[in-house]
PDB file of C-alpha atoms in Angstrom:
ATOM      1  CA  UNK A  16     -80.514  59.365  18.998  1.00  0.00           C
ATOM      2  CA  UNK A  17     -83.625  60.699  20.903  1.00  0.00           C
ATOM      3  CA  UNK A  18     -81.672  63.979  21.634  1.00  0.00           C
ATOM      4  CA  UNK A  19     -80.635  64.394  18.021  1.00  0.00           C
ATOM      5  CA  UNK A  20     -84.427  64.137  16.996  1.00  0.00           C
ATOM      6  CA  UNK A  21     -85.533  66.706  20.405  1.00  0.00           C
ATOM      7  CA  UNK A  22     -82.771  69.097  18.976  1.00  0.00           C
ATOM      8  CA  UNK A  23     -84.451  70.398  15.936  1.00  0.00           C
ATOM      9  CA  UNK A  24     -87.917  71.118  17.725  1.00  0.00           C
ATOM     10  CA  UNK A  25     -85.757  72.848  20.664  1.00  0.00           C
ATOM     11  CA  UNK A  26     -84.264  75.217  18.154  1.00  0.00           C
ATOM     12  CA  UNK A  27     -87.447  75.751  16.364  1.00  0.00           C
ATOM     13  CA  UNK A  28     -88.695  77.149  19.114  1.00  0.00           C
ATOM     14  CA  UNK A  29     -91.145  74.231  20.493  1.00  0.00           C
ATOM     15  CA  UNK A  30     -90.517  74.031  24.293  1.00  0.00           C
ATOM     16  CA  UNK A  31     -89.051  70.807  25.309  1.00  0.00           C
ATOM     17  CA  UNK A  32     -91.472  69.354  27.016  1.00  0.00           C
ATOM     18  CA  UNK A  33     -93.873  70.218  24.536  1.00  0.00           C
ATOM     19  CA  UNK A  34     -91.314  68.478  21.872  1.00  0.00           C
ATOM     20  CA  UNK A  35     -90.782  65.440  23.809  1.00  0.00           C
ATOM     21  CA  UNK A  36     -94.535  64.250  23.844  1.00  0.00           C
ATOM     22  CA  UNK A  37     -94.505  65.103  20.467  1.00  0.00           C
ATOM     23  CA  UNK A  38     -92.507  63.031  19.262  1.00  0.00           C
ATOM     24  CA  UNK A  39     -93.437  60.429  21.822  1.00  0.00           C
ATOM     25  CA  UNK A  40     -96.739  60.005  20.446  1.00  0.00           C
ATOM     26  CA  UNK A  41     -95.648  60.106  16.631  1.00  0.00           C
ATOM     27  CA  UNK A  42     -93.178  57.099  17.678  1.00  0.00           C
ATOM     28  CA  UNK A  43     -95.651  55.434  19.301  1.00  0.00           C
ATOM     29  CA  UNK A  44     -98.349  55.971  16.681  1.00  0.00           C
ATOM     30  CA  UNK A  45     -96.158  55.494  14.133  1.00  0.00           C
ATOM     31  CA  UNK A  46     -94.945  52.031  15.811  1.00  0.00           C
ATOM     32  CA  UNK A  47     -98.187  51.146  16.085  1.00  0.00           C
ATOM     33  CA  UNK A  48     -99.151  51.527  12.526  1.00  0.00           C
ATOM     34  CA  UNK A  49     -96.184  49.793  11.422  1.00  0.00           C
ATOM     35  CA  UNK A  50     -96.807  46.812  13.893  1.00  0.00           C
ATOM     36  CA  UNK A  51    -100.538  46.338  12.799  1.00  0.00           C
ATOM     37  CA  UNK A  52     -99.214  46.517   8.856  1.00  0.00           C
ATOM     38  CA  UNK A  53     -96.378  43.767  10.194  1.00  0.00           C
ATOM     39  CA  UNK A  54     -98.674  41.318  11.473  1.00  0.00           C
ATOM     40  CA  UNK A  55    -102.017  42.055   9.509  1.00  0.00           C
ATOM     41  CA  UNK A  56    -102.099  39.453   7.578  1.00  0.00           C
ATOM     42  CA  UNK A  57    -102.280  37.088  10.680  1.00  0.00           C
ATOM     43  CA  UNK A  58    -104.626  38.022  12.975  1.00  0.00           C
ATOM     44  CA  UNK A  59    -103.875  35.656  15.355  1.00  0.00           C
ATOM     45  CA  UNK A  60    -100.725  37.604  15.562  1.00  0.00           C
ATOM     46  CA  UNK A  61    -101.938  41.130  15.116  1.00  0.00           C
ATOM     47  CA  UNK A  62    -104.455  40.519  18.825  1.00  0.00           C
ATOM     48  CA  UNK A  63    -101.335  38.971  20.264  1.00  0.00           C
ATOM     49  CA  UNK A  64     -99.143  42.147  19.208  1.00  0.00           C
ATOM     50  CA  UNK A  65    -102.064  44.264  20.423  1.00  0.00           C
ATOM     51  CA  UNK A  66    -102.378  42.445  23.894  1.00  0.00           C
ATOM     52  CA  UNK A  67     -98.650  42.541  24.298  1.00  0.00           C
ATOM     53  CA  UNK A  68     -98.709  46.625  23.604  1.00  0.00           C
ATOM     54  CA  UNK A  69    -101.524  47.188  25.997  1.00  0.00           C
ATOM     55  CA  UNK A  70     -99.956  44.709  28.487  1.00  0.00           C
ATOM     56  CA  UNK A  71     -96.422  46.630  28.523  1.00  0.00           C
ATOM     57  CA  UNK A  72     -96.606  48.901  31.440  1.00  0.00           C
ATOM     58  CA  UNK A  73     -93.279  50.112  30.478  1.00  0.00           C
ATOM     59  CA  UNK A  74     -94.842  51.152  27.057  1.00  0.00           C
ATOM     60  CA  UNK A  75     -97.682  52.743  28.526  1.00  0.00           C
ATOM     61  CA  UNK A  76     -95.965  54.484  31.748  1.00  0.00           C
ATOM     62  CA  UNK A  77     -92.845  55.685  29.254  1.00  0.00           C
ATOM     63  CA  UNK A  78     -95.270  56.639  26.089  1.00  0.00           C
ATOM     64  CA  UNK A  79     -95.281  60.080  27.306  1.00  0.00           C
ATOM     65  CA  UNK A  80     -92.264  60.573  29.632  1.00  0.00           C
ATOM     66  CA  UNK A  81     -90.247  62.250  27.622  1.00  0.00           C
ATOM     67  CA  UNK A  82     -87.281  59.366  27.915  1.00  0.00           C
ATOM     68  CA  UNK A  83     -86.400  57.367  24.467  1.00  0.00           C
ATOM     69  CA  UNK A  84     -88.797  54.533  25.749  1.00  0.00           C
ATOM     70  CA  UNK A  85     -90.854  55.706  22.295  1.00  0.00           C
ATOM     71  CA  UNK A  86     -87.744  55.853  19.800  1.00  0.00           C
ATOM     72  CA  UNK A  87     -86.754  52.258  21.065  1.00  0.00           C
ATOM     73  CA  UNK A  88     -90.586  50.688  20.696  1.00  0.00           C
ATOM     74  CA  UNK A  89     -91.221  52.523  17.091  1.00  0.00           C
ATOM     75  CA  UNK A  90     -86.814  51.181  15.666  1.00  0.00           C
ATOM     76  CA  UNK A  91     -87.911  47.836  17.420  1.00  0.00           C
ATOM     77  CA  UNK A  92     -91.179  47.593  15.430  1.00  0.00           C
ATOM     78  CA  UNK A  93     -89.003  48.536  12.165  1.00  0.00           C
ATOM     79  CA  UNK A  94     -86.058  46.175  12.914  1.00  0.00           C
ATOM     80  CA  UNK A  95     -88.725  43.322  13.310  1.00  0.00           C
ATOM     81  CA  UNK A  96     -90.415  44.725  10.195  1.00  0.00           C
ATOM     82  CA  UNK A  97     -87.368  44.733   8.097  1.00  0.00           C
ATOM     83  CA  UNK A  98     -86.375  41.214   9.448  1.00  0.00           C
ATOM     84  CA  UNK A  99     -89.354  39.786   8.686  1.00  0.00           C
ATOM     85  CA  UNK A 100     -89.321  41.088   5.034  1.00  0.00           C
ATOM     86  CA  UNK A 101     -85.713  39.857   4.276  1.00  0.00           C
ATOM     87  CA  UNK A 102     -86.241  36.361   5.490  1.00  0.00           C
ATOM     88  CA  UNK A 103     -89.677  36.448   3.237  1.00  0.00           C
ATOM     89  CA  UNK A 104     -87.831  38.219   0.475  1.00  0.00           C
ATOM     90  CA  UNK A 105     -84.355  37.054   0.391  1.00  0.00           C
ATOM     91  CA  UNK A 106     -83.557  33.771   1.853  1.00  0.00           C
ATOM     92  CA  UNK A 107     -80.270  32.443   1.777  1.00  0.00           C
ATOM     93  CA  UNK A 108     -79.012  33.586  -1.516  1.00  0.00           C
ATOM     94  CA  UNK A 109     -80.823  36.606  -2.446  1.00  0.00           C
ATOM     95  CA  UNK A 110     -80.122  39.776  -4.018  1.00  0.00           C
ATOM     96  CA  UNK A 111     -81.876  42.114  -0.928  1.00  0.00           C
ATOM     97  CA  UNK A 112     -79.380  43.856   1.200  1.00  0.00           C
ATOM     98  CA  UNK A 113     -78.971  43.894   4.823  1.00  0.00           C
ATOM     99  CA  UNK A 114     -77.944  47.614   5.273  1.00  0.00           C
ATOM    100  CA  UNK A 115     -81.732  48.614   6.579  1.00  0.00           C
ATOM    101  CA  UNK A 116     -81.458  46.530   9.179  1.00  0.00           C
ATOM    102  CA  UNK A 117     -78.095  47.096  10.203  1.00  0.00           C
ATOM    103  CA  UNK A 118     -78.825  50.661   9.988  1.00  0.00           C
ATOM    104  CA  UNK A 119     -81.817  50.509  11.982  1.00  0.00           C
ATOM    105  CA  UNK A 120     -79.638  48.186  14.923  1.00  0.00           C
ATOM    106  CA  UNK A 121     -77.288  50.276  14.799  1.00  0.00           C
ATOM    107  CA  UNK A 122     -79.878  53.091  16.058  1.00  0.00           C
ATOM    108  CA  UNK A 123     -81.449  50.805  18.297  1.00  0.00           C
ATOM    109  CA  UNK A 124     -77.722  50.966  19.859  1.00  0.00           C
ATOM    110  CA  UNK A 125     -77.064  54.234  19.654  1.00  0.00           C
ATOM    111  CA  UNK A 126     -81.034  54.659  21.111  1.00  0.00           C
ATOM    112  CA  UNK A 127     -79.664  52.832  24.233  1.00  0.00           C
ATOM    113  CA  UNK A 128     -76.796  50.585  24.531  1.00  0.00           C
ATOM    114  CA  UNK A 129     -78.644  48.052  26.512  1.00  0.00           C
ATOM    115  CA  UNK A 130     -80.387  46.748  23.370  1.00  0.00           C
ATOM    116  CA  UNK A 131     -77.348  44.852  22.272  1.00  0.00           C
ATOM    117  CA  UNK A 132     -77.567  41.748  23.385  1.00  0.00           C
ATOM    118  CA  UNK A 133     -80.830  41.388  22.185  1.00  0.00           C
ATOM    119  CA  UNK A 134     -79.971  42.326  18.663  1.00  0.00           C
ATOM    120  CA  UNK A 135     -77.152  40.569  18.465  1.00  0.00           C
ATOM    121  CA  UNK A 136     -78.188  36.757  18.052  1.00  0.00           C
ATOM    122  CA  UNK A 137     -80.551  38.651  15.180  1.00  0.00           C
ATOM    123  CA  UNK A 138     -77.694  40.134  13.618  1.00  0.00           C
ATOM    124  CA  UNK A 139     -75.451  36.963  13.706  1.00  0.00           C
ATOM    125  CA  UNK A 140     -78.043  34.629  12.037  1.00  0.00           C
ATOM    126  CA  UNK A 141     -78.569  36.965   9.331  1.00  0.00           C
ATOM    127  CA  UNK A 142     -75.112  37.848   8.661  1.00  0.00           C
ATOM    128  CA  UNK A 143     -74.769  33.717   8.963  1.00  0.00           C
ATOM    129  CA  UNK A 144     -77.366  33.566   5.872  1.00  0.00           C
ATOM    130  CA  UNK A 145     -75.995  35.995   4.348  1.00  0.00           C
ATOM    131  CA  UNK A 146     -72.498  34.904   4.088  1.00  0.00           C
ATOM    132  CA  UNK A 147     -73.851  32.061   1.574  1.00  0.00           C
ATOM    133  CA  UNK A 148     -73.963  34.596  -1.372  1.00  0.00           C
ATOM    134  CA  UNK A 149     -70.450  35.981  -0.534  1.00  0.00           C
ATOM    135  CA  UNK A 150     -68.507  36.971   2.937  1.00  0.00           C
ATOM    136  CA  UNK A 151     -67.306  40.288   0.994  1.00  0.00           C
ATOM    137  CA  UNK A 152     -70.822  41.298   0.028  1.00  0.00           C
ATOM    138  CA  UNK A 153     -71.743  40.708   3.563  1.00  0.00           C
ATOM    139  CA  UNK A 154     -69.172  41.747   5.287  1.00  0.00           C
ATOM    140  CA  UNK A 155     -69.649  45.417   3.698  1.00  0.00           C
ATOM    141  CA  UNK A 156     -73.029  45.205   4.466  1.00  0.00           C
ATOM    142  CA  UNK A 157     -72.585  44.869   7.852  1.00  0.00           C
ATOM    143  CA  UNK A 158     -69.751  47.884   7.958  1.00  0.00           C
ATOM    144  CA  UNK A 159     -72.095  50.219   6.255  1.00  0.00           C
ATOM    145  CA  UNK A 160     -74.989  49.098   8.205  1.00  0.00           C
ATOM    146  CA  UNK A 161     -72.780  49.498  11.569  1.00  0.00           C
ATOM    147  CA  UNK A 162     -71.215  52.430  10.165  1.00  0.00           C
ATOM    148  CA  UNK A 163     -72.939  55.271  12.737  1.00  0.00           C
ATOM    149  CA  UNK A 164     -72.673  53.579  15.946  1.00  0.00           C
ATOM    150  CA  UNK A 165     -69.253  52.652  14.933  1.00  0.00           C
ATOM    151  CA  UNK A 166     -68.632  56.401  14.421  1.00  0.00           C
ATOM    152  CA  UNK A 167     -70.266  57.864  17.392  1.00  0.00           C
ATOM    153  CA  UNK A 168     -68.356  55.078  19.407  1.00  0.00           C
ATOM    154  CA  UNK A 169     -65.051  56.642  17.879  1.00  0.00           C
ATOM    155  CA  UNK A 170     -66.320  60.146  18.523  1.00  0.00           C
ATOM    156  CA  UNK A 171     -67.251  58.875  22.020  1.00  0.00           C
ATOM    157  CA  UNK A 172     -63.557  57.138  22.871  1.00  0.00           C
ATOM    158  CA  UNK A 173     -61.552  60.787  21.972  1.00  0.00           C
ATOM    159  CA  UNK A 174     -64.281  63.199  23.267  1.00  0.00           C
ATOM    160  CA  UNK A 175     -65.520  61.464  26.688  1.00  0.00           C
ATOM    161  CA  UNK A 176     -62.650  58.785  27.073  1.00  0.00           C
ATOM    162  CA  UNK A 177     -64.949  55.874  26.384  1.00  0.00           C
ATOM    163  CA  UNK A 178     -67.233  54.122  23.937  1.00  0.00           C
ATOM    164  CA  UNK A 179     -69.544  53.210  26.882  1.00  0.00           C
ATOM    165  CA  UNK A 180     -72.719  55.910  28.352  1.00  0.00           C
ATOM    166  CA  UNK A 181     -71.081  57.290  31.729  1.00  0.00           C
ATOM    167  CA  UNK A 182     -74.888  56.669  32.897  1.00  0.00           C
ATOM    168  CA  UNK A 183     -73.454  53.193  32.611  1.00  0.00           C
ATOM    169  CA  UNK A 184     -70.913  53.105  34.036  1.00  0.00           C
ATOM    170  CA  UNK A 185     -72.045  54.797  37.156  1.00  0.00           C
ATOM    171  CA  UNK A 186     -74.749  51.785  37.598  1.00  0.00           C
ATOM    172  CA  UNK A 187     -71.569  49.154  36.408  1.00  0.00           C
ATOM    173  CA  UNK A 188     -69.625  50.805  39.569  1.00  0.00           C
ATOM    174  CA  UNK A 189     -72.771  51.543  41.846  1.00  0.00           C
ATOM    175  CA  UNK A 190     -73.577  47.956  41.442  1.00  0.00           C
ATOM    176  CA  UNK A 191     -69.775  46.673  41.827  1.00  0.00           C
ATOM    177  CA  UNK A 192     -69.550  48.563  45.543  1.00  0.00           C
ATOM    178  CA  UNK A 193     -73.336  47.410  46.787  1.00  0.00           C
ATOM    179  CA  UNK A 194     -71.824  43.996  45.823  1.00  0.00           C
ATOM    180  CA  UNK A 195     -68.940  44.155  48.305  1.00  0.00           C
TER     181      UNK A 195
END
């Protein structure tokens, strides 16, 4: 995902370094904006979402690396942001979609695979809630919400020979042989 958004800038001329804190510091400042608009309305919450940016070394060290560490803060802030507005809009029964949210998890995957498991519990209790105003309904939410990760992991299977990052599974077989 971050290289599709690096590629454009590359072949518009913008070095890449140069592109890469670029659009580091829009997804950051975006994420930012989006966070503060999230938890506004508390500001209990809004200093605690403040402390916890400032306190993220990761955030601050990766903010300008040039890594994804930017793309994966700003599509966290907007998964929580979309959560938080279907549970306040919807409940159980109604009528708001989950595609944005499945769309933006699916990113989050596709960002870096490692963000899974953390998305997953999410995922399950909202497709759980979901399912009370129809399991067809939801269940082609969740296929068109899943529908690019789901693609690139097809893509990935017949072009590389798996669905998994070989970064991956180097560490998966570095860690296997410092084990024995």
């Amino acid at each position: 995902a971050w290289l599709g958004l690096l590629l454009p800038l590359r072949v518009a001329g913008l070095p890449l370094p140069a592109a890469a804190f670029l659009l580091s510091w829009l997804a950051v400042s975006a994420a930012l904006v989006l966070l503060w608009r999230t938890v506004s309305d508390r500001p209990a919450r809004g200093w605690l979402c403040v402390a916890a940016v400032v306190g993220s070394r990761v955030l601050l060290d990766f903010s300008s690396s040039g890594l994804e560490t930017p793309l994966s803060f700003l599509l966290i802030v907007v998964f929580v942001h979309l959560v938080l507005g279907w549970e306040r809009s919807s409940g159980v029964g109604g009528s708001r979609t989950l595609i944005p949210v499945f769309l933006v998890a699916s990113a989050l995957v596709l960002t870096r695979h490692d963000h899974a498991p953390l998305l997953a519990p999410v995922l399950a209790f909202l497709a759980f809630r979901r399912s009370f105003s129809g399991w067809v309904r939801c269940g082609a939410e969740i296929l068109v919400g899943l529908a690019p990760f789901v693609t690139w992991s097809l893509f990935s299977c017949l072009y590389y020979g798996s669905p998994v990052p070989n970064t991956a599974l180097a560490k998966v077989t570095f860690s296997s042989l410092a084990l024995e």
